[in-house]
Amino acid sequence: MGVRVPVNTDESALVVNDLAYEVDDRVLLNEVNLDVPAGCSVAIMGPSGSGKTTLLMCLAGLLPPAEGTVLVGGQDMTRASTRQRARIRLRDIGVVYQFGELIPEISPKENVALPALLAGTPTGQAYARAMHLLEQMRIAELAEAKTVTLSGGERQRVAIARALINEPLLVLADEPTGALDSDTAREVTDLLFALPEQQRCALVVVTHNHGVARAADLCVQLEAGYLSGVDA
């Protein structure tokens, strides 16, 4: 039987019910349950290869689970078509990757604005919001810089801004400080975990870093396919 990790199911931005996933007869997720309301953060820890990134990909609708459901703002990702999942991902889910995954040929401002433009936001409005978010991330002066010249911490700030451009219900972050030095990691951690309250979104972070995990409202452990509450 899976372990349900209680947070506060009122106005849940993310609800995961009995999620299961396996590869080559190896069970990575087994009856995973999780409720995360807007304004709340969860850190997921676990050994390498335990399925943390797989879980994040299922939450983003990038991997179809074998069983169970993932609801984002009440929208069932597991029963949605490919096109519907892409639309939900674009409008309601922001993702921050370990290495930022920015497009090097365009500026930070253009990287941030791109998801809004793809969602049909008017150009002026998209760029104005991009600048506002870069100001929030304290790197507005780099808006027109060459993306390839940014430091790791600067790239992650741009990536966080990009994840927020469409005002998502859910932000997912996969080892967001894994490639950063300790001082920069603390700065990025502070920015990330301020988001749920500031943006009224849910935040789910996969991390090996206990300092990052301690910043979350709830820390859970993924091991042998099951989630359980732990002390970070």
CSV table of C-alpha atoms in Angstrom, one decimal:
chain,number,residue,atom,x,y,z
A,1,MET,CA,0.0,0.0,0.0
A,2,GLY,CA,1.4,3.4,-0.9
A,3,VAL,CA,2.0,6.1,1.7
A,4,ARG,CA,0.0,9.3,1.4
A,5,VAL,CA,2.0,12.3,2.4
A,6,PRO,CA,-0.4,14.8,3.8
A,7,VAL,CA,0.2,18.5,3.3
A,8,ASN,CA,-3.1,20.3,3.1
A,9,THR,CA,-5.5,19.2,0.4
A,10,ASP,CA,-7.5,22.5,0.4
A,11,GLU,CA,-7.3,24.1,-3.0
A,12,SER,CA,-4.6,21.6,-4.1
A,13,ALA,CA,-2.6,22.7,-7.1
A,14,LEU,CA,-1.2,19.2,-7.4
A,15,VAL,CA,-2.9,15.9,-6.5
A,16,VAL,CA,-1.1,12.6,-7.2
A,17,ASN,CA,-3.1,9.4,-6.6
A,18,ASP,CA,-1.6,5.8,-6.6
A,19,LEU,CA,1.0,6.6,-9.2
A,20,ALA,CA,3.0,3.7,-10.6
A,21,TYR,CA,5.8,3.5,-13.1
A,22,GLU,CA,8.2,0.7,-14.0
A,23,VAL,CA,11.0,0.1,-16.5
A,24,ASP,CA,12.1,-3.4,-17.6
A,25,ASP,CA,10.3,-4.9,-14.6
A,26,ARG,CA,12.0,-2.5,-12.2
A,27,VAL,CA,9.4,-0.6,-10.1
A,28,LEU,CA,10.4,3.0,-9.8
A,29,LEU,CA,7.1,4.4,-8.5
A,30,ASN,CA,4.7,2.3,-6.4
A,31,GLU,CA,1.3,3.8,-5.3
A,32,VAL,CA,2.8,7.3,-4.9
A,33,ASN,CA,0.4,9.8,-3.3
A,34,LEU,CA,0.9,13.5,-2.8
A,35,ASP,CA,-1.2,16.6,-2.3
A,36,VAL,CA,0.4,20.0,-2.6
A,37,PRO,CA,-1.8,23.1,-2.3
A,38,ALA,CA,-0.9,26.5,-3.8
A,39,GLY,CA,1.4,28.3,-1.5
A,40,CYS,CA,3.2,25.2,-0.3
A,41,SER,CA,6.5,23.6,-1.2
A,42,VAL,CA,7.7,20.0,-1.1
A,43,ALA,CA,11.3,18.6,-1.4
A,44,ILE,CA,11.8,15.1,-2.7
A,45,MET,CA,15.0,13.3,-1.7
A,46,GLY,CA,16.2,9.8,-2.3
A,47,PRO,CA,19.2,7.8,-3.5
A,48,SER,CA,20.5,8.2,-7.1
A,49,GLY,CA,18.4,6.1,-9.4
A,50,SER,CA,15.4,5.9,-7.0
A,51,GLY,CA,13.1,7.5,-9.6
A,52,LYS,CA,13.0,11.1,-8.4
A,53,THR,CA,13.4,12.6,-11.9
A,54,THR,CA,11.0,10.0,-13.3
A,55,LEU,CA,8.4,11.2,-10.8
A,56,LEU,CA,8.9,14.8,-11.8
A,57,MET,CA,8.5,13.8,-15.5
A,58,CYS,CA,5.2,12.1,-14.7
A,59,LEU,CA,4.0,15.2,-12.8
A,60,ALA,CA,4.9,17.3,-15.9
A,61,GLY,CA,3.0,14.9,-18.2
A,62,LEU,CA,6.2,14.0,-20.0
A,63,LEU,CA,6.0,10.3,-19.0
A,64,PRO,CA,2.8,8.3,-18.9
A,65,PRO,CA,2.5,6.3,-15.7
A,66,ALA,CA,1.4,2.7,-15.7
A,67,GLU,CA,-1.3,3.5,-13.2
A,68,GLY,CA,-2.7,6.3,-11.1
A,69,THR,CA,-3.6,9.9,-11.8
A,70,VAL,CA,-1.9,13.3,-11.7
A,71,LEU,CA,-4.2,16.3,-11.3
A,72,VAL,CA,-2.8,19.8,-11.9
A,73,GLY,CA,-5.4,22.4,-10.9
A,74,GLY,CA,-8.0,19.7,-11.3
A,75,GLN,CA,-6.9,18.8,-14.8
A,76,ASP,CA,-6.1,15.1,-15.2
A,77,MET,CA,-2.7,14.9,-16.9
A,78,THR,CA,-2.9,11.1,-17.2
A,79,ARG,CA,-6.1,11.1,-19.2
A,80,ALA,CA,-5.4,14.1,-21.4
A,81,SER,CA,-4.3,13.8,-25.0
A,82,THR,CA,-0.8,14.7,-26.0
A,83,ARG,CA,-1.9,18.1,-27.2
A,84,GLN,CA,-3.9,18.8,-24.0
A,85,ARG,CA,-0.9,17.8,-21.9
A,86,ALA,CA,1.3,20.2,-23.8
A,87,ARG,CA,-1.2,23.0,-23.3
A,88,ILE,CA,-1.4,22.3,-19.6
A,89,ARG,CA,2.4,22.2,-19.3
A,90,LEU,CA,2.7,25.5,-21.2
A,91,ARG,CA,0.1,27.4,-19.2
A,92,ASP,CA,0.0,25.8,-15.8
A,93,ILE,CA,3.4,24.2,-15.1
A,94,GLY,CA,6.8,25.8,-14.9
A,95,VAL,CA,10.0,23.7,-14.9
A,96,VAL,CA,13.5,24.6,-13.7
A,97,TYR,CA,16.2,22.2,-14.8
A,98,GLN,CA,19.6,21.5,-13.2
A,99,PHE,CA,21.5,23.4,-15.9
A,100,GLY,CA,18.9,26.0,-16.7
A,101,GLU,CA,18.4,24.6,-20.3
A,102,LEU,CA,18.3,28.1,-21.8
A,103,ILE,CA,18.5,28.8,-25.5
A,104,PRO,CA,22.0,30.3,-25.9
A,105,GLU,CA,21.3,32.1,-29.2
A,106,ILE,CA,18.8,34.5,-27.6
A,107,SER,CA,19.0,36.9,-24.8
A,108,PRO,CA,17.8,36.2,-21.2
A,109,LYS,CA,14.8,38.5,-21.7
A,110,GLU,CA,13.9,36.5,-24.9
A,111,ASN,CA,14.4,33.2,-23.1
A,112,VAL,CA,12.0,34.3,-20.3
A,113,ALA,CA,9.4,35.7,-22.7
A,114,LEU,CA,9.3,32.7,-25.1
A,115,PRO,CA,6.8,30.5,-23.2
A,116,ALA,CA,4.4,33.5,-23.0
A,117,LEU,CA,4.7,34.2,-26.7
A,118,LEU,CA,4.1,30.5,-27.4
A,119,ALA,CA,1.0,30.7,-25.2
A,120,GLY,CA,-0.3,33.6,-27.3
A,121,THR,CA,0.5,36.5,-25.0
A,122,PRO,CA,0.9,39.8,-27.0
A,123,THR,CA,4.6,40.6,-27.6
A,124,GLY,CA,4.7,43.8,-25.6
A,125,GLN,CA,3.0,42.2,-22.6
A,126,ALA,CA,5.2,39.1,-22.7
A,127,TYR,CA,8.4,41.2,-22.7
A,128,ALA,CA,7.1,43.6,-20.0
A,129,ARG,CA,6.4,40.6,-17.8
A,130,ALA,CA,9.7,39.1,-18.6
A,131,MET,CA,11.5,42.3,-17.5
A,132,HIS,CA,9.4,42.3,-14.3
A,133,LEU,CA,10.4,38.8,-13.5
A,134,LEU,CA,14.1,39.4,-14.2
A,135,GLU,CA,13.8,42.4,-11.8
A,136,GLN,CA,12.4,40.1,-9.2
A,137,MET,CA,15.3,37.7,-9.7
A,138,ARG,CA,17.6,40.7,-9.3
A,139,ILE,CA,19.3,40.3,-12.8
A,140,ALA,CA,17.4,42.9,-14.9
A,141,GLU,CA,20.7,44.4,-15.9
A,142,LEU,CA,21.4,41.2,-17.8
A,143,ALA,CA,18.2,41.2,-19.8
A,144,GLU,CA,20.0,41.9,-23.1
A,145,ALA,CA,23.2,40.1,-22.3
A,146,LYS,CA,24.5,37.1,-24.3
A,147,THR,CA,23.0,34.1,-22.6
A,148,VAL,CA,26.2,32.1,-23.1
A,149,THR,CA,28.1,34.6,-20.9
A,150,LEU,CA,25.9,34.1,-17.8
A,151,SER,CA,27.2,32.4,-14.7
A,152,GLY,CA,25.5,29.2,-13.4
A,153,GLY,CA,23.6,31.2,-10.8
A,154,GLU,CA,22.5,33.8,-13.3
A,155,ARG,CA,21.3,31.1,-15.6
A,156,GLN,CA,19.2,29.6,-12.8
A,157,ARG,CA,17.7,32.9,-12.0
A,158,VAL,CA,16.7,33.3,-15.7
A,159,ALA,CA,15.3,29.8,-15.7
A,160,ILE,CA,13.2,30.5,-12.6
A,161,ALA,CA,11.9,33.7,-14.3
A,162,ARG,CA,11.1,31.7,-17.4
A,163,ALA,CA,9.2,29.0,-15.3
A,164,LEU,CA,7.0,31.8,-13.9
A,165,ILE,CA,6.2,33.7,-17.1
A,166,ASN,CA,2.8,32.1,-17.6
A,167,GLU,CA,1.9,32.4,-13.9
A,168,PRO,CA,1.8,28.6,-13.4
A,169,LEU,CA,-0.1,26.7,-10.7
A,170,LEU,CA,2.8,24.3,-10.3
A,171,VAL,CA,6.6,24.8,-10.4
A,172,LEU,CA,8.8,21.7,-10.7
A,173,ALA,CA,12.6,21.9,-10.1
A,174,ASP,CA,15.0,19.1,-10.8
A,175,GLU,CA,18.3,19.5,-8.8
A,176,PRO,CA,18.1,23.3,-9.3
A,177,THR,CA,21.3,23.9,-7.3
A,178,GLY,CA,23.2,20.8,-8.3
A,179,ALA,CA,25.7,22.6,-10.5
A,180,LEU,CA,26.1,25.7,-8.3
A,181,ASP,CA,28.7,26.6,-5.6
A,182,SER,CA,27.4,26.7,-2.0
A,183,ASP,CA,26.9,30.5,-1.8
A,184,THR,CA,25.0,30.7,-5.1
A,185,ALA,CA,23.0,27.6,-4.2
A,186,ARG,CA,21.8,29.4,-1.1
A,187,GLU,CA,20.7,32.4,-3.1
A,188,VAL,CA,18.9,30.3,-5.7
A,189,THR,CA,17.3,28.3,-2.9
A,190,ASP,CA,16.0,31.5,-1.2
A,191,LEU,CA,14.5,32.7,-4.5
A,192,LEU,CA,12.9,29.3,-5.3
A,193,PHE,CA,11.2,28.7,-1.9
A,194,ALA,CA,9.9,32.3,-1.8
A,195,LEU,CA,7.8,31.5,-4.9
A,196,PRO,CA,4.9,29.6,-3.4
A,197,GLU,CA,3.9,32.5,-1.1
A,198,GLN,CA,4.8,35.3,-3.7
A,199,GLN,CA,3.2,33.6,-6.7
A,200,ARG,CA,0.5,31.4,-5.0
A,201,CYS,CA,1.8,28.4,-6.7
A,202,ALA,CA,2.8,24.9,-5.6
A,203,LEU,CA,6.5,24.0,-5.7
A,204,VAL,CA,8.0,20.5,-5.9
A,205,VAL,CA,11.8,20.3,-5.8
A,206,VAL,CA,14.0,17.1,-6.4
A,207,THR,CA,17.3,17.5,-4.6
A,208,HIS,CA,20.2,15.7,-2.9
A,209,ASN,CA,21.0,18.8,-1.0
A,210,HIS,CA,19.8,18.7,2.7
A,211,GLY,CA,20.1,22.5,2.9
A,212,VAL,CA,17.7,22.9,0.0
A,213,ALA,CA,15.3,20.3,1.4
A,214,ARG,CA,15.2,22.1,4.8
A,215,ALA,CA,13.8,25.2,3.1
A,216,ALA,CA,10.6,23.2,2.0
A,217,ASP,CA,7.4,23.1,4.0
A,218,LEU,CA,7.6,19.3,3.7
A,219,CYS,CA,10.5,16.9,2.9
A,220,VAL,CA,9.7,13.4,1.6
A,221,GLN,CA,11.9,10.4,0.7
A,222,LEU,CA,11.5,8.3,-2.4
A,223,GLU,CA,12.9,4.9,-2.0
A,224,ALA,CA,11.9,1.5,-3.3
A,225,GLY,CA,9.1,3.2,-5.2
A,226,TYR,CA,7.4,4.7,-2.1
A,227,LEU,CA,7.2,8.2,-0.7
A,228,SER,CA,7.5,8.8,3.0
A,229,GLY,CA,7.9,11.8,5.2
A,230,VAL,CA,11.4,12.5,6.6
A,231,ASP,CA,13.3,15.1,8.5
A,232,ALA,CA,15.7,16.9,6.1
